[in-house]
Short mmCIF file of C-alpha atoms in Angstrom, two decimals:
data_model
loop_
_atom_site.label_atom_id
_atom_site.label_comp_id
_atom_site.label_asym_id
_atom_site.label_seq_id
_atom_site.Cartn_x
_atom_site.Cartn_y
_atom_site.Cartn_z
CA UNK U 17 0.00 0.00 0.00
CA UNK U 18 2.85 2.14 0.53
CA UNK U 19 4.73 2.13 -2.56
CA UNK U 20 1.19 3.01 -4.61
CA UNK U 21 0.59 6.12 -2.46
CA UNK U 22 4.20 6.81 -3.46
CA UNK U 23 3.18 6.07 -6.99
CA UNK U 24 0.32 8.14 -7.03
CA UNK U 25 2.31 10.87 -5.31
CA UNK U 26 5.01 10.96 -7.75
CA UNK U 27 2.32 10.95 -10.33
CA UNK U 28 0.24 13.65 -9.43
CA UNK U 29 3.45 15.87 -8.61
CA UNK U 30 4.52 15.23 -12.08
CA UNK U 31 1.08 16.11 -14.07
CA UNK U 32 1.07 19.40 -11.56
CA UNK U 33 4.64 20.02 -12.93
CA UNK U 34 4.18 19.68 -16.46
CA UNK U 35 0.75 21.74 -16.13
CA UNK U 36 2.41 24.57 -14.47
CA UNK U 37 5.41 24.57 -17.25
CA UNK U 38 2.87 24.63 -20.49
CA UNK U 39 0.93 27.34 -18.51
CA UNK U 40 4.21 29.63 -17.65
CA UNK U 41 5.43 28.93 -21.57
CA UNK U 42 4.23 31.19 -24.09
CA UNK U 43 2.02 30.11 -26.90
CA UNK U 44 3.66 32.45 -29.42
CA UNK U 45 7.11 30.80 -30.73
CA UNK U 46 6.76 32.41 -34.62
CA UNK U 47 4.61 34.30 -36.35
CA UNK U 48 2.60 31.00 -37.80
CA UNK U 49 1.15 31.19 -34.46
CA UNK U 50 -1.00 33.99 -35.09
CA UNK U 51 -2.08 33.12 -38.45
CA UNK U 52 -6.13 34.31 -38.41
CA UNK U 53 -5.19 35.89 -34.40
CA UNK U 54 -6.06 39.46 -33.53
CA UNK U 55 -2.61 40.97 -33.63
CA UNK U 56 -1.76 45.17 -32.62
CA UNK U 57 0.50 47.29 -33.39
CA UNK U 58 1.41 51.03 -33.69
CA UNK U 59 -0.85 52.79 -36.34
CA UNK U 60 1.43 54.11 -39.17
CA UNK U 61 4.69 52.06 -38.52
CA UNK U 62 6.91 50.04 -40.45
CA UNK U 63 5.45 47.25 -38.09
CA UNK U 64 1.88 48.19 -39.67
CA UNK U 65 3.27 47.58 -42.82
CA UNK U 66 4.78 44.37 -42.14
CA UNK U 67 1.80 42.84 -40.72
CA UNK U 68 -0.53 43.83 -43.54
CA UNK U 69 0.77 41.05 -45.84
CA UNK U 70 0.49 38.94 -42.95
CA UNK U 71 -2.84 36.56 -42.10
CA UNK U 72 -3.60 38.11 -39.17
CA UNK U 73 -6.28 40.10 -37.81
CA UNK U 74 -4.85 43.38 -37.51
CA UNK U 75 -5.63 46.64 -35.14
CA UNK U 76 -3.84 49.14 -34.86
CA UNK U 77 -3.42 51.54 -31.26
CA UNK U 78 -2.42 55.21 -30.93
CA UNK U 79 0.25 54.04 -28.10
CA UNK U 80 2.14 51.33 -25.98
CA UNK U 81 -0.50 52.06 -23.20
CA UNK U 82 -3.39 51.59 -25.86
CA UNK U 83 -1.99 48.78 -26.98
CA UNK U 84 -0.69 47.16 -23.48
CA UNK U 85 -4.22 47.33 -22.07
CA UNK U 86 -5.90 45.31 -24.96
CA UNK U 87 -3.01 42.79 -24.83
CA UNK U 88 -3.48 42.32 -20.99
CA UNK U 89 -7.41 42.31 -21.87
CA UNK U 90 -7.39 39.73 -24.00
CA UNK U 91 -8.26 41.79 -27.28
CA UNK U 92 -5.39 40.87 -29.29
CA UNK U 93 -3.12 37.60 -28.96
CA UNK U 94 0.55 39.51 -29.44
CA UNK U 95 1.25 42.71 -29.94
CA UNK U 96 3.93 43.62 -32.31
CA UNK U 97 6.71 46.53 -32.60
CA UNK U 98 10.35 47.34 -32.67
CA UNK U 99 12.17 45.16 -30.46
CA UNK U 100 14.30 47.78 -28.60
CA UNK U 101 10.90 50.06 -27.51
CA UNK U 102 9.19 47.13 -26.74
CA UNK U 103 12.41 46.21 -24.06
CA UNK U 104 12.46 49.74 -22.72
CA UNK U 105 8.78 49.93 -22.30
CA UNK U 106 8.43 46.78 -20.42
CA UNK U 107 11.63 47.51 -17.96
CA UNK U 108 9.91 50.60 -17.10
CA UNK U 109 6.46 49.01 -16.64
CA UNK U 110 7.41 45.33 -14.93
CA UNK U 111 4.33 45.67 -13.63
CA UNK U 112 2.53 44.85 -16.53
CA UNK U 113 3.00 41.01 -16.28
CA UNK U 114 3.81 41.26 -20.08
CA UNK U 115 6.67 39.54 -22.07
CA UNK U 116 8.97 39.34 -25.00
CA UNK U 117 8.45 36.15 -26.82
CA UNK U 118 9.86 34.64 -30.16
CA UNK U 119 12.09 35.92 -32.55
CA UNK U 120 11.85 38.91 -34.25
CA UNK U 121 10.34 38.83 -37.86
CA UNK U 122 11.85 41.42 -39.66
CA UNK U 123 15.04 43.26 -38.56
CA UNK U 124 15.81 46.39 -39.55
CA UNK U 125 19.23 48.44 -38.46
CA UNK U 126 19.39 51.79 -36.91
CA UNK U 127 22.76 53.79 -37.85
CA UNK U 128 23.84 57.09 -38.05
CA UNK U 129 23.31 59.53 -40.92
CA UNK U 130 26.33 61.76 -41.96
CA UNK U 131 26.91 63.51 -45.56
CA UNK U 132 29.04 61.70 -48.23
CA UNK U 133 32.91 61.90 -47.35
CA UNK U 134 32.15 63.32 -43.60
CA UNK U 135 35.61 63.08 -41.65
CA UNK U 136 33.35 62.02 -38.58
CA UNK U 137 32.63 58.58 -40.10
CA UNK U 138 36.05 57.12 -38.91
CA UNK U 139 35.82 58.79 -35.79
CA UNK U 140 32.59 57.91 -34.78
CA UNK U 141 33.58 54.05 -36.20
CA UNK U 142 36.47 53.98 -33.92
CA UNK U 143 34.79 55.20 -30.71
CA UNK U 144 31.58 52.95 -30.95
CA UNK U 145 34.15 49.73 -31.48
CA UNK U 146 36.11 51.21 -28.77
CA UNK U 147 32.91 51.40 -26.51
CA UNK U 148 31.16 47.99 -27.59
CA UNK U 149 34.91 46.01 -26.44
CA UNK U 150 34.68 47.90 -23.57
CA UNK U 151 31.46 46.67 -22.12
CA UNK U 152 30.29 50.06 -21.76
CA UNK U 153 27.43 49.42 -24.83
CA UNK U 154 26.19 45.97 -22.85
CA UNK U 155 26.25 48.12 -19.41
CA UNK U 156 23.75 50.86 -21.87
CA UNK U 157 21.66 48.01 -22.69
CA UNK U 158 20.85 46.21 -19.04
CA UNK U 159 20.39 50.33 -17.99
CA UNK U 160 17.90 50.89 -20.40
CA UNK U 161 16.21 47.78 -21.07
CA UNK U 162 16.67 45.40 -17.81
CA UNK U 163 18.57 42.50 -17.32
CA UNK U 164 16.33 40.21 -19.70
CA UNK U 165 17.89 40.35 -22.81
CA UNK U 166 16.73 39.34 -26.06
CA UNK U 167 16.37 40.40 -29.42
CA UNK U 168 12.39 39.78 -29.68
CA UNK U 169 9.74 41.93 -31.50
CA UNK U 170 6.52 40.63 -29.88
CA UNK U 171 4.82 40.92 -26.57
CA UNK U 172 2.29 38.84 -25.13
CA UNK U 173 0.62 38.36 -22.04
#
């Protein structure tokens, strides 16, 4: 009798376990899994664009708060942006229970715009290689954006 309440105990802990893991996991891994989902973004955006020739149900919101409320209300399934606001918006609101999921689906660079034959563009080469072997461009990015790390363009509740 002992060994099957051990059974059953080991049983029952496991099932709880494995529930609580595909609850905590997101159910957004690409964007195939919000083929025919309500999906928001920024109105006007390069994002906007994107998603257009996408199957998904589209909306667009006026602003991260617009948008964060119907994610945590269940009106759209992921909201989608560029990565780096998404990161500073959610280490300044942790309280939003939201997170970055997946990777991101279209990246564009940022750079730095100077006229043709500018005797900055060596300069400014030199000092942000300088600064990146440093450290001093990681110690920017946990500042600004938290510890989590990531390179994600969605957020989901």
């Amino acid at each position: 009798m002992i060994p099957g309440f051990g059974l059953v105990s080991f049983v029952t802990a496991r099932m709880a376990s494995i529930m609580t893991v595909n609850t905590l996991t997101s159910e957004v891994r690409s964007l195939a899994d919000l083929r025919g989902a309500p999906v928001g973004t920024l109105a006007g955006t390069a994002a906007e664009t994107f998603l257009k020739r996408e199957p998904v149900l589209l909306r667009g919101f006026p602003d991260l708060e617009a948008a964060a409320q119907a994610l945590l209300a269940g009106d759209v399934k992921a909201f989608i942006y560029d990565a780096p606001i998404l990161r500073y918006y959610l280490a300044q609101h942790p309280e939003a229970k939201l997170q970055l999921v997946g990777a991101q689906f279209d990246k564009q660079k940022y750079g730095i715009a100077l006229p043709p034959g500018s005797p900055l563009r060596k300069e400014i080469n030199r000092v942000l290689l300088r600064l990146t072997e440093e450290g001093f461009l990681d110690q920017l990015d946990k500042k600004w954006f938290g510890e989590k790390g990531g390179d994600e363009g969605k957020a989901e509740k």
